[in-house]
């Protein structure tokens, strides 16, 4: 249990924030493009050419697998990586748009599952931008002295909000399920932590990605359709255009804020929305292939999980190390977009 006696003072000495460990969890069940060809009028060729996706993982709902299981497993793996126990955590933030239930927060269930005692726990919803927003929040809570050890999980199971028929083919082909976790700790090394960050939203764009729950949730001019209830409605082409413009813009603004050049950043860890969007950002900054990671071919767009899933793979492969500069970038429903540039 995180006791009050272990809570840091609110008048901290200058402190930095370091990445202590990462973990990830994807479901075992695969949904390949060949599987989708049997469910709707689509083709492996179309999906690969338009998105770069070859397969995604989805939860096995028949056996009760859900977002909280993915979260807990990713957190357990991050705790092991950081050589910590659940009781060492002061706070758990779960960034998700597919919580286990409306109440309690998924983070509370996850805290109980990993034995985190009375650590604070809450969910944060910024759709695909959720993990990036949450690490910005976690960083500043540690930096300000309120908390010492914070776990941030990005997790989503969009498969439960898909229409795997012809009607949903423009959306269902891109999403997959996953969870990824990063644990941050206070450090005496004041050079470590966020160099610049941003969080943005444009509520005008809410109707470009939404999940209607009742007839009143449909935008004006869109007729009510019972089959669309609890199914992601996405204006793919509009979101694509928004993303192609926003990605480089937010990267440039963050670099400018930190007075850092793109070439000085060791790794760009970007939301895996569409391979074409990622390649466009790579070209815009003249980055080599190994500086902007892409794993969308294996997992699809895993929403809040996509950035921490990349982070975990990169760390385990030794491609993100102590001393590196790493930029996290994401955009998604809201519309939201944000960034976080770290000195690791
Ligand atoms: O994570 C953040 C949120 N989301 C995103 O970042 C998504 C951003 N958008 C995209 O990645 C792309 O818009 C999609 C991959 C979703 C769709 O690609 P697109 O090139 O924008 O396709 P489109 O929706 O403009 O449709 C083009 C054509 C249409 O046919 P017609 O009207 O030209 O005859 C669609 O009916 O492709 C058709 N189509 C498909 N064909 C085969 C749409 N979905 C499929 C499909 N298989 N699955």
Coordinates of C-alpha atoms and ligand atoms in Angstrom, one line a residue, residues 36 40-44 46-47 50-51 53 127-129 166 168-175 208-209 234-243 271-277 296 301-303 306 331-333 335, ligand 1:
X36 CA -11.5 -10.1 -43.0
X40 CA -16.7 -8.4 -45.9
X41 CA -15.9 -7.3 -49.4
X42 CA -12.3 -6.3 -49.0
X43 CA -8.9 -7.6 -50.0
X44 CA -5.5 -8.1 -48.5
X46 CA -6.5 -3.0 -50.6
X47 CA -5.8 -3.0 -46.9
X50 CA -4.2 1.9 -48.1
X51 CA -3.0 1.2 -44.5
X53 CA -1.8 -3.4 -42.0
X127 CA -9.0 8.6 -27.7
X128 CA -5.8 7.8 -29.7
X129 CA -4.0 10.7 -28.0
X166 CA -19.7 -4.6 -45.5
X168 CA -18.3 -1.2 -41.4
X169 CA -15.5 -2.1 -43.8
X170 CA -14.0 1.4 -44.0
X171 CA -13.4 1.4 -40.2
X172 CA -13.2 -2.3 -39.1
X173 CA -10.1 -3.1 -41.1
X174 CA -7.8 -0.6 -39.2
X175 CA -8.4 -1.2 -35.5
X208 CA -15.4 12.7 -37.5
X209 CA -14.9 9.9 -35.0
X234 CA -15.4 7.5 -38.6
X235 CA -15.0 9.9 -41.5
X236 CA -11.8 8.3 -42.6
X237 CA -10.8 10.6 -45.4
X238 CA -11.3 13.7 -43.2
X239 CA -9.3 12.3 -40.4
X240 CA -6.6 11.2 -42.8
X241 CA -6.3 14.8 -44.1
X242 CA -6.3 16.2 -40.6
X243 CA -3.6 13.8 -39.6
X271 CA 0.5 6.8 -33.0
X272 CA 0.1 4.0 -35.6
X273 CA -2.9 5.3 -37.5
X274 CA -2.0 4.5 -41.1
X275 CA 1.4 3.7 -42.6
X276 CA 0.9 6.4 -45.3
X277 CA 0.5 9.1 -42.6
X296 CA 1.1 -1.2 -37.7
X301 CA -4.3 0.9 -35.1
X302 CA -4.6 0.0 -31.4
X303 CA -5.8 3.5 -30.4
X306 CA -0.3 2.1 -30.0
X331 CA -3.8 12.4 -32.7
X332 CA -7.3 11.0 -32.7
X333 CA -10.9 11.3 -31.8
X335 CA -10.4 15.6 -32.4
Ligands
LIG1 O1 -6.4 6.7 -35.1 C1 -6.9 7.9 -35.5 C2 -8.2 7.7 -36.2 N1 -8.3 7.2 -37.5 C3 -7.4 7.3 -38.6 O2 -6.3 7.8 -38.5 C4 -7.9 6.9 -39.9 C5 -7.5 7.8 -41.0 N2 -8.0 7.4 -42.3 C6 -7.6 6.3 -43.0 O3 -6.6 5.7 -42.6 C7 -8.2 6.0 -44.3 O4 -9.2 7.0 -44.6 C8 -8.9 4.6 -44.4 C9 -7.8 3.5 -44.4 C10 -9.8 4.4 -43.2 C11 -9.7 4.5 -45.6 O5 -8.9 4.7 -46.8 P1 -9.3 5.8 -47.9 O6 -8.2 5.7 -48.9 O7 -9.5 7.1 -47.2 O8 -10.6 5.2 -48.5 P2 -12.1 5.8 -48.6 O9 -12.8 5.7 -47.4 O10 -11.9 7.2 -49.3 O11 -12.7 4.9 -49.7 C12 -12.2 4.7 -51.0 C13 -12.9 3.6 -51.7 C14 -14.4 3.7 -51.6 O12 -15.0 3.1 -52.8 P3 -15.5 4.1 -54.0 O13 -16.6 5.0 -53.3 O14 -14.3 4.9 -54.4 O15 -16.0 3.2 -55.0 C15 -14.8 2.7 -50.5 O16 -16.1 2.2 -50.6 O17 -12.6 2.3 -51.1 C16 -13.8 1.6 -50.7 N3 -13.4 0.9 -49.4 C17 -12.9 -0.3 -49.4 N4 -12.6 -1.2 -50.4 C18 -12.1 -2.4 -50.0 C19 -13.6 1.4 -48.1 N5 -13.2 0.5 -47.3 C20 -12.8 -0.6 -48.0 C21 -12.3 -1.9 -47.7 N6 -11.9 -2.7 -48.7 N7 -12.1 -2.3 -46.4

